[in-house]
Tab-separated table of C-alpha atoms and ligand atoms in Angstrom:
chain	number	residue	atom	x	y	z
A	1	MET	CA	233.936	-53.308	57.285
A	2	THR	CA	236.259	-51.642	60.375
A	3	LEU	CA	239.374	-53.781	61.589
A	4	CYS	CA	240.341	-54.065	65.506
A	5	LEU	CA	243.609	-55.542	65.717
A	6	GLY	CA	243.472	-57.017	69.249
A	7	ILE	CA	246.030	-58.143	71.961
A	8	GLU	CA	246.162	-59.913	75.333
A	9	SER	CA	249.701	-60.288	77.591
A	10	THR	CA	247.307	-59.696	81.594
A	11	ALA	CA	248.374	-62.914	83.184
A	12	HIS	CA	249.818	-67.067	80.778
A	13	THR	CA	248.144	-66.375	77.761
A	14	PHE	CA	250.357	-64.240	74.677
A	15	SER	CA	247.908	-64.096	72.304
A	16	CYS	CA	246.442	-61.797	69.041
A	17	SER	CA	242.866	-61.836	67.497
A	18	VAL	CA	241.791	-59.960	64.237
A	19	VAL	CA	237.898	-58.830	64.353
A	20	ASP	CA	235.551	-57.013	62.395
A	21	GLU	CA	231.400	-55.723	63.368
A	22	ARG	CA	230.403	-59.432	62.025
A	23	SER	CA	232.999	-62.265	62.799
A	24	ILE	CA	236.283	-62.609	64.764
A	25	LEU	CA	238.612	-63.741	61.719
A	26	SER	CA	241.507	-64.839	63.591
A	27	ASP	CA	242.325	-65.900	67.309
A	28	VAL	CA	246.501	-66.584	68.486
A	29	ARG	CA	246.998	-67.932	71.679
A	30	SER	CA	250.569	-68.816	72.951
A	31	ILE	CA	250.198	-70.635	76.794
A	32	TYR	CA	253.112	-69.703	79.803
A	33	LYS	CA	253.238	-73.312	81.213
A	34	PRO	CA	254.983	-72.876	84.986
A	35	PRO	CA	256.538	-75.790	86.009
A	36	GLU	CA	254.109	-78.902	87.188
A	37	GLY	CA	253.461	-77.854	91.627
A	38	SER	CA	253.908	-73.707	90.227
A	39	GLY	CA	251.987	-70.925	89.953
A	40	ILE	CA	252.625	-68.006	86.890
A	41	HIS	CA	256.249	-66.480	88.192
A	42	PRO	CA	255.235	-63.633	86.513
A	43	ARG	CA	258.655	-62.195	85.058
A	44	GLU	CA	259.172	-66.128	83.941
A	45	ALA	CA	255.928	-65.514	82.037
A	46	SER	CA	256.727	-62.451	81.106
A	47	ARG	CA	259.442	-63.521	79.395
A	48	HIS	CA	257.648	-65.853	77.481
A	49	HIS	CA	255.045	-62.796	75.985
A	50	ALA	CA	258.262	-61.736	74.990
A	51	GLU	CA	259.715	-64.364	72.511
A	52	GLU	CA	256.174	-65.109	71.476
A	53	SER	CA	255.154	-61.764	70.888
A	54	SER	CA	255.487	-61.876	66.647
A	55	ASN	CA	255.277	-65.184	66.244
A	56	VAL	CA	251.740	-64.734	67.331
A	57	LEU	CA	250.632	-61.507	66.152
A	58	ARG	CA	252.420	-62.445	62.385
A	59	GLU	CA	250.579	-65.779	62.415
A	60	ALA	CA	246.997	-63.778	63.629
A	61	LEU	CA	247.506	-61.627	60.242
A	62	ASP	CA	248.272	-64.439	58.472
A	63	THR	CA	244.909	-66.854	59.628
A	64	ALA	CA	242.830	-63.582	58.323
A	65	LYS	CA	244.129	-63.076	55.991
A	66	VAL	CA	244.869	-59.232	56.627
A	67	SER	CA	247.903	-56.939	56.564
A	68	ILE	CA	248.574	-55.287	60.284
A	69	ARG	CA	248.023	-51.456	57.484
A	70	ASP	CA	244.390	-53.421	57.213
A	71	ALA	CA	243.906	-52.879	60.901
A	72	ASP	CA	241.651	-49.070	61.957
A	73	ALA	CA	242.388	-49.680	65.920
A	74	ILE	CA	245.443	-51.126	67.644
A	75	ALA	CA	243.243	-52.038	71.007
A	76	TYR	CA	245.813	-54.288	74.205
A	77	SER	CA	244.742	-54.937	78.249
A	78	ALA	CA	245.647	-52.077	79.545
A	79	GLY	CA	245.170	-54.511	83.106
A	80	PRO	CA	244.531	-55.175	85.914
A	81	GLY	CA	246.144	-58.056	85.292
A	82	LEU	CA	250.224	-58.831	86.485
A	83	GLY	CA	252.430	-55.840	85.540
A	84	PRO	CA	255.711	-57.416	83.240
A	85	CYS	CA	253.491	-59.609	81.245
A	86	LEU	CA	250.791	-56.303	81.509
A	87	ARG	CA	253.601	-54.341	79.488
A	88	VAL	CA	254.625	-57.021	76.854
A	89	GLY	CA	251.209	-56.272	75.534
A	90	ALA	CA	251.508	-52.736	75.415
A	91	VAL	CA	254.443	-52.348	73.823
A	92	VAL	CA	253.981	-54.427	71.288
A	93	ALA	CA	251.290	-52.078	70.600
A	94	ARG	CA	252.446	-49.609	71.245
A	95	CYS	CA	254.935	-50.090	68.226
A	96	ILE	CA	253.002	-50.626	65.607
A	97	ALA	CA	250.092	-48.082	66.541
A	98	SER	CA	252.562	-45.301	66.449
A	99	TYR	CA	255.113	-47.257	63.319
A	100	HIS	CA	251.472	-47.666	61.795
A	101	ALA	CA	250.434	-44.299	62.582
A	102	LYS	CA	246.742	-46.090	63.734
A	103	PRO	CA	244.210	-45.542	66.701
A	104	LEU	CA	245.579	-47.049	70.683
A	105	VAL	CA	242.967	-48.431	72.127
A	106	PRO	CA	243.607	-49.468	75.556
A	107	VAL	CA	240.658	-52.193	76.859
A	108	ASN	CA	239.956	-52.975	80.793
A	109	HIS	CA	240.449	-56.782	80.543
A	110	ALA	CA	236.974	-57.614	82.542
A	111	VAL	CA	235.378	-55.695	80.254
A	112	GLY	CA	236.855	-57.495	77.420
A	113	HIS	CA	235.574	-61.491	78.962
A	114	ILE	CA	231.883	-59.459	79.116
A	115	GLU	CA	231.459	-58.366	75.296
A	116	LEU	CA	233.258	-61.143	74.055
A	117	GLY	CA	230.915	-63.454	76.219
A	118	ILE	CA	227.759	-61.105	74.085
A	119	ARG	CA	228.977	-60.766	71.333
A	120	LEU	CA	229.021	-65.083	71.308
A	121	THR	CA	225.755	-65.912	72.508
A	122	ASN	CA	223.362	-62.689	71.935
A	123	ALA	CA	222.329	-61.724	75.102
A	124	ARG	CA	220.650	-59.001	75.346
A	125	ASP	CA	220.004	-56.858	78.671
A	126	PRO	CA	222.014	-60.102	80.658
A	127	LEU	CA	223.266	-60.578	85.000
A	128	VAL	CA	226.305	-61.178	84.805
A	129	LEU	CA	228.164	-64.218	86.459
A	130	LEU	CA	232.510	-63.515	85.367
A	131	VAL	CA	234.310	-66.358	86.960
A	132	SER	CA	238.202	-66.801	86.088
A	133	GLY	CA	242.176	-66.923	87.785
A	134	GLY	CA	241.824	-63.092	88.339
A	135	HIS	CA	237.451	-61.669	88.659
A	136	CYS	CA	234.999	-63.542	90.740
A	137	MET	CA	232.211	-60.575	89.735
A	138	LEU	CA	228.380	-60.816	90.368
A	139	LEU	CA	227.266	-57.638	87.492
A	140	LEU	CA	224.117	-55.301	86.369
A	141	PHE	CA	225.206	-52.771	83.801
A	142	SER	CA	223.437	-49.579	84.814
A	143	ASN	CA	224.943	-46.105	83.556
A	144	ARG	CA	227.653	-46.606	81.022
A	145	ARG	CA	229.405	-49.344	83.559
A	146	TRP	CA	229.534	-52.606	85.267
A	147	ARG	CA	228.741	-52.033	88.334
A	148	VAL	CA	229.942	-54.936	90.621
A	149	ILE	CA	227.028	-56.193	93.546
A	150	GLY	CA	228.726	-59.323	93.765
A	151	GLU	CA	232.211	-60.839	94.618
A	152	THR	CA	235.133	-62.861	96.153
A	153	LEU	CA	235.763	-61.548	100.205
A	154	ASP	CA	238.970	-62.844	99.621
A	155	ILE	CA	240.540	-65.551	96.266
A	156	THR	CA	238.705	-65.943	92.927
A	157	PRO	CA	236.920	-69.779	92.272
A	158	GLY	CA	240.045	-69.661	89.296
A	159	GLN	CA	242.645	-69.646	92.253
A	160	LEU	CA	240.928	-71.177	94.804
A	161	LEU	CA	241.435	-74.432	92.142
A	162	ASP	CA	244.332	-72.979	91.056
A	163	GLN	CA	246.150	-73.450	94.200
A	164	PHE	CA	244.521	-76.501	94.968
A	165	GLY	CA	245.937	-78.314	92.088
A	166	ARG	CA	249.027	-76.592	92.589
A	167	ALA	CA	248.966	-78.862	96.175
A	168	LEU	CA	248.309	-81.908	93.633
A	169	GLY	CA	251.670	-81.365	92.597
A	170	PHE	CA	249.876	-80.180	89.046
A	171	ALA	CA	250.833	-76.912	86.180
A	172	SER	CA	248.234	-73.963	86.353
A	173	PRO	CA	245.946	-73.494	85.623
A	174	CYS	CA	244.573	-76.485	87.027
A	175	GLY	CA	240.289	-76.773	87.032
A	176	ALA	CA	240.194	-78.505	84.183
A	177	ARG	CA	241.760	-81.443	85.393
A	178	ILE	CA	239.589	-80.977	88.583
A	179	GLU	CA	237.490	-81.435	86.609
A	180	GLU	CA	237.468	-83.977	85.314
A	181	LEU	CA	238.642	-85.999	89.218
A	182	ALA	CA	235.195	-84.647	90.254
A	183	ALA	CA	233.500	-87.100	87.249
A	184	LYS	CA	234.607	-90.039	88.402
A	185	LYS	CA	230.950	-91.570	89.131
A	186	SER	CA	231.934	-92.719	92.856
A	187	SER	CA	232.482	-89.645	94.430
A	188	LYS	CA	231.404	-89.171	97.940
A	189	TYR	CA	230.526	-85.352	99.630
A	190	ILE	CA	232.925	-84.503	102.135
A	191	ARG	CA	231.780	-82.104	104.059
A	192	LEU	CA	233.762	-78.678	103.882
A	193	PRO	CA	233.140	-75.540	105.060
A	194	TYR	CA	231.147	-73.001	102.749
A	195	THR	CA	231.321	-69.307	103.079
A	196	VAL	CA	228.629	-67.001	101.885
A	197	LYS	CA	227.802	-63.432	103.285
A	198	GLY	CA	224.967	-61.480	101.136
A	199	ASN	CA	226.153	-62.171	97.564
A	200	ASP	CA	229.899	-62.850	97.839
A	201	VAL	CA	232.277	-65.227	98.857
A	202	SER	CA	234.752	-66.959	100.391
A	203	TYR	CA	237.584	-69.453	99.405
A	204	SER	CA	240.006	-69.543	101.376
A	205	GLY	CA	238.809	-71.261	104.675
A	206	LEU	CA	237.550	-73.341	102.252
A	207	LEU	CA	241.190	-74.249	100.069
A	208	THR	CA	243.288	-74.975	103.887
A	209	ALA	CA	240.042	-77.652	104.599
A	210	ALA	CA	240.160	-78.879	101.102
A	211	LYS	CA	244.350	-79.214	101.094
A	212	LYS	CA	243.743	-80.905	104.501
A	213	ALA	CA	240.680	-82.723	103.594
A	214	LEU	CA	243.734	-84.756	101.170
A	215	SER	CA	245.371	-86.798	104.277
A	216	SER	CA	242.112	-89.289	104.540
A	217	ASN	CA	240.490	-88.955	101.719
A	218	SER	CA	241.110	-89.772	98.155
A	219	VAL	CA	241.892	-87.274	95.862
A	220	GLU	CA	238.417	-87.588	93.911
A	221	ASP	CA	236.286	-87.249	96.679
A	222	VAL	CA	238.423	-84.094	97.474
A	223	CYS	CA	237.991	-83.062	94.280
A	224	TYR	CA	234.032	-83.232	94.168
A	225	SER	CA	233.660	-82.169	97.508
A	226	LEU	CA	235.284	-78.941	96.509
A	227	GLN	CA	233.999	-78.157	93.260
A	228	GLU	CA	230.314	-79.066	94.904
A	229	THR	CA	230.960	-76.363	97.806
A	230	ALA	CA	232.801	-73.716	95.341
A	231	PHE	CA	230.621	-73.646	92.736
A	232	ALA	CA	227.386	-74.015	95.020
A	233	MET	CA	228.423	-70.527	96.756
A	234	LEU	CA	228.808	-69.441	93.514
A	235	THR	CA	225.208	-70.408	91.649
A	236	GLU	CA	223.874	-69.838	95.647
A	237	ALA	CA	224.612	-65.774	95.397
A	238	THR	CA	223.321	-66.214	91.617
A	239	GLU	CA	220.176	-67.687	93.123
A	240	ARG	CA	219.377	-63.767	95.114
A	241	ALA	CA	221.023	-61.554	92.338
A	242	LEU	CA	218.768	-62.850	90.104
A	243	ALA	CA	216.224	-63.315	92.359
A	244	PHE	CA	217.015	-59.654	92.900
A	245	SER	CA	217.100	-57.695	89.210
A	246	ARG	CA	214.481	-59.792	88.542
A	247	LYS	CA	216.912	-60.019	84.706
A	248	ASP	CA	216.093	-62.675	82.576
A	249	GLU	CA	218.932	-63.676	81.139
A	250	LEU	CA	222.171	-64.785	82.943
A	251	LEU	CA	225.975	-64.723	81.188
A	252	VAL	CA	228.348	-66.397	82.659
A	253	VAL	CA	231.646	-65.405	81.255
A	254	GLY	CA	235.883	-66.335	82.554
A	255	GLY	CA	237.767	-69.391	81.877
A	256	VAL	CA	235.645	-70.837	85.164
A	257	ALA	CA	233.048	-71.244	82.922
A	258	ALA	CA	234.471	-74.164	81.156
A	259	ASN	CA	233.026	-75.583	84.182
A	260	LYS	CA	229.747	-78.362	82.793
A	261	ARG	CA	228.959	-78.911	86.232
A	262	LEU	CA	228.814	-75.152	87.711
A	263	ALA	CA	226.397	-74.472	84.001
A	264	ASN	CA	224.700	-76.986	85.757
A	265	MET	CA	223.995	-75.925	88.804
A	266	LEU	CA	223.210	-72.182	88.120
A	267	ASN	CA	221.246	-74.039	84.207
A	268	THR	CA	218.928	-75.105	87.004
A	269	ILE	CA	218.311	-72.017	89.417
A	270	CYS	CA	217.343	-70.122	86.161
A	271	ASP	CA	214.781	-72.778	85.405
A	272	ARG	CA	213.276	-71.913	88.659
A	273	GLN	CA	213.974	-67.540	88.880
A	274	GLY	CA	212.292	-68.211	84.972
A	275	ALA	CA	215.114	-67.183	83.331
A	276	ARG	CA	218.192	-68.057	80.520
A	277	LEU	CA	220.915	-69.411	81.017
A	278	HIS	CA	223.638	-68.250	78.078
A	279	VAL	CA	227.199	-69.492	78.609
A	280	VAL	CA	230.574	-68.736	76.766
A	281	PRO	CA	231.506	-71.121	74.889
A	282	ILE	CA	234.158	-73.211	75.902
A	283	ARG	CA	236.977	-71.877	73.184
A	284	TYR	CA	235.995	-68.601	74.561
A	285	ALA	CA	235.877	-69.137	77.846
A	286	GLY	CA	239.572	-68.512	79.105
A	287	ASP	CA	241.701	-65.188	77.702
A	288	CYS	CA	242.700	-64.612	74.957
A	289	GLY	CA	242.864	-61.814	72.131
A	290	ALA	CA	239.220	-61.708	70.453
A	291	GLN	CA	238.456	-60.490	73.807
A	292	ILE	CA	240.143	-57.147	73.896
A	293	ALA	CA	239.414	-56.824	69.387
A	294	CYS	CA	235.169	-58.066	70.305
A	295	THR	CA	235.770	-54.724	72.812
A	296	GLY	CA	238.148	-53.047	71.199
A	297	LEU	CA	236.245	-52.430	68.170
A	298	PRO	CA	232.883	-50.494	69.959
A	299	ALA	CA	235.742	-48.927	71.964
A	300	TYR	CA	237.164	-47.437	69.046
A	301	LYS	CA	233.521	-46.255	67.883
A	302	ALA	CA	232.984	-44.347	70.576
A	303	GLY	CA	236.509	-42.389	70.728
A	304	ILE	CA	238.533	-43.919	73.158
A	305	MET	CA	241.423	-44.162	72.630
A	306	VAL	CA	245.655	-43.012	73.837
A	307	GLU	CA	247.781	-41.212	72.461
A	308	PRO	CA	250.890	-44.410	71.362
A	309	SER	CA	253.606	-42.062	74.571
A	310	ARG	CA	250.781	-42.547	76.194
A	311	ALA	CA	249.668	-45.841	77.017
A	312	PHE	CA	249.895	-47.469	80.529
A	313	VAL	CA	249.054	-50.183	81.999
A	314	ARG	CA	246.901	-50.809	85.352
A	315	GLN	CA	247.651	-53.823	87.734
A	316	SER	CA	244.719	-52.799	89.318
A	317	TRP	CA	241.907	-51.269	87.569
A	318	ARG	CA	238.281	-52.762	88.518
A	319	ILE	CA	236.088	-53.246	86.035
A	320	ASP	CA	233.402	-50.328	87.606
A	321	ALA	CA	235.631	-47.472	87.070
A	322	THR	CA	235.257	-47.980	83.317
A	323	ASP	CA	233.057	-45.578	81.255
A	324	ILE	CA	231.216	-48.111	78.328
A	325	PRO	CA	229.162	-45.770	76.167
A	326	TRP	CA	228.628	-47.862	73.385
A	327	ARG	CA	226.636	-50.130	75.852
A	328	GLU	CA	222.608	-48.728	75.907
A	329	GLN	CA	221.291	-47.940	78.839
A	330	SER	CA	219.910	-51.445	80.241
A	331	ILE	CA	215.910	-51.594	81.906
A	332	GLU	CA	216.130	-50.405	85.499
A	333	VAL	CA	215.067	-52.996	87.706
A	334	SER	CA	211.052	-53.161	88.261
A	335	SER	CA	209.041	-53.272	90.767
B	401	LIG	P1	241.205	-66.939	82.929
B	401	LIG	O1	241.300	-66.578	84.360
B	401	LIG	O2	240.263	-66.024	82.142
B	401	LIG	O3	242.114	-67.247	81.247
B	401	LIG	O4	240.393	-68.903	83.198
B	401	LIG	C1	241.717	-69.072	84.220
B	401	LIG	C2	241.066	-70.049	84.706
B	401	LIG	O5	240.336	-70.805	84.746
B	401	LIG	C3	242.382	-71.309	85.671
B	401	LIG	O6	241.853	-70.385	87.324
B	401	LIG	C4	241.675	-72.494	85.219
B	401	LIG	O7	242.019	-73.531	86.432
B	401	LIG	C5	239.675	-72.356	85.330
B	401	LIG	N1	239.459	-72.839	84.805
B	401	LIG	C6	240.347	-73.604	83.114
B	401	LIG	N2	239.024	-74.528	82.416
B	401	LIG	C7	238.428	-74.976	84.083
B	401	LIG	C8	237.413	-75.626	83.939
B	401	LIG	N3	236.597	-76.987	83.767
B	401	LIG	N4	236.545	-75.964	84.775
B	401	LIG	C9	236.692	-75.146	86.078
B	401	LIG	N5	237.801	-74.206	86.011
B	401	LIG	C10	238.255	-73.909	84.770
B	402	LIG	MG1	240.970	-63.502	82.154
């Protein structure tokens, strides 16, 4: 068995996880909470991560009942993400790797969401919908890389929900709270801007209109209408991609994948397109060390590693610029 320690620190979450080929032995998280009505302050979040890092690491090792000396590889999220936050994870990983002479494996955070989703759902060759605070993409695997075939033209669904929630005075992340408000039985639909261009979506007009709608409608009705509109846009783009690619599986990953209404809408199109829907289990939808460890392990086996002195972080690192030599070539689109 190979043991991999994964360290996640791209944004609000500092997390460490230990995995082997068979199971997730631990996944411990500490989440930075900004004041009510505010978003993530990168410097404050990085301070939180630095303060929490040793406790989270110790608990992850204790829960897994291993010592750091047992780890075969140390993986860290190298990007994309907030610079100050990324640096904390990279420094912790680099110190452990150089002190204990362990291989250091940089991981693309978006690849991490997908690898963990595939491992937990046993999806084989899916179309992937990655929807989170930092991402909104439709992806197909081809020729060693995840290829983006649809994305947001501006903000992500997570940003849409979090920015709208902050306008209501909530603290980020707000998606779960908006889901609760939207689920009130009496909610009525208010027309809001719906923007799908090919396989791409745009949410900034929807955000502005939803905030305006608060002055003349109930909070529950606006939350309901915002969710219905935002998720219908994603569902339309996803159905087009499913029909085009003729994939028989759809995998949904990222923090927004925790939303039951989204899964419900996607289920309808999967039925229509003859595809099986896989949704990452809610506990592993948001950012966590397990996504980094579960990617670091096959990456290490494929020989991907950096010298600790050359450890890097990239605030901007597109998933389609990341080689994935350990994943088999997907079956190409058939005619
Ligand atoms: P991540 O960046 O993957 O950690 O995902 C965080 C994002 O997921 C935040 O924008 C949250 O508001 C969003 N999120 C979490 N739970 C839910 C939910 N139940 N419904 C919609 N969005 C959610
Ligand atoms: Mg994420």
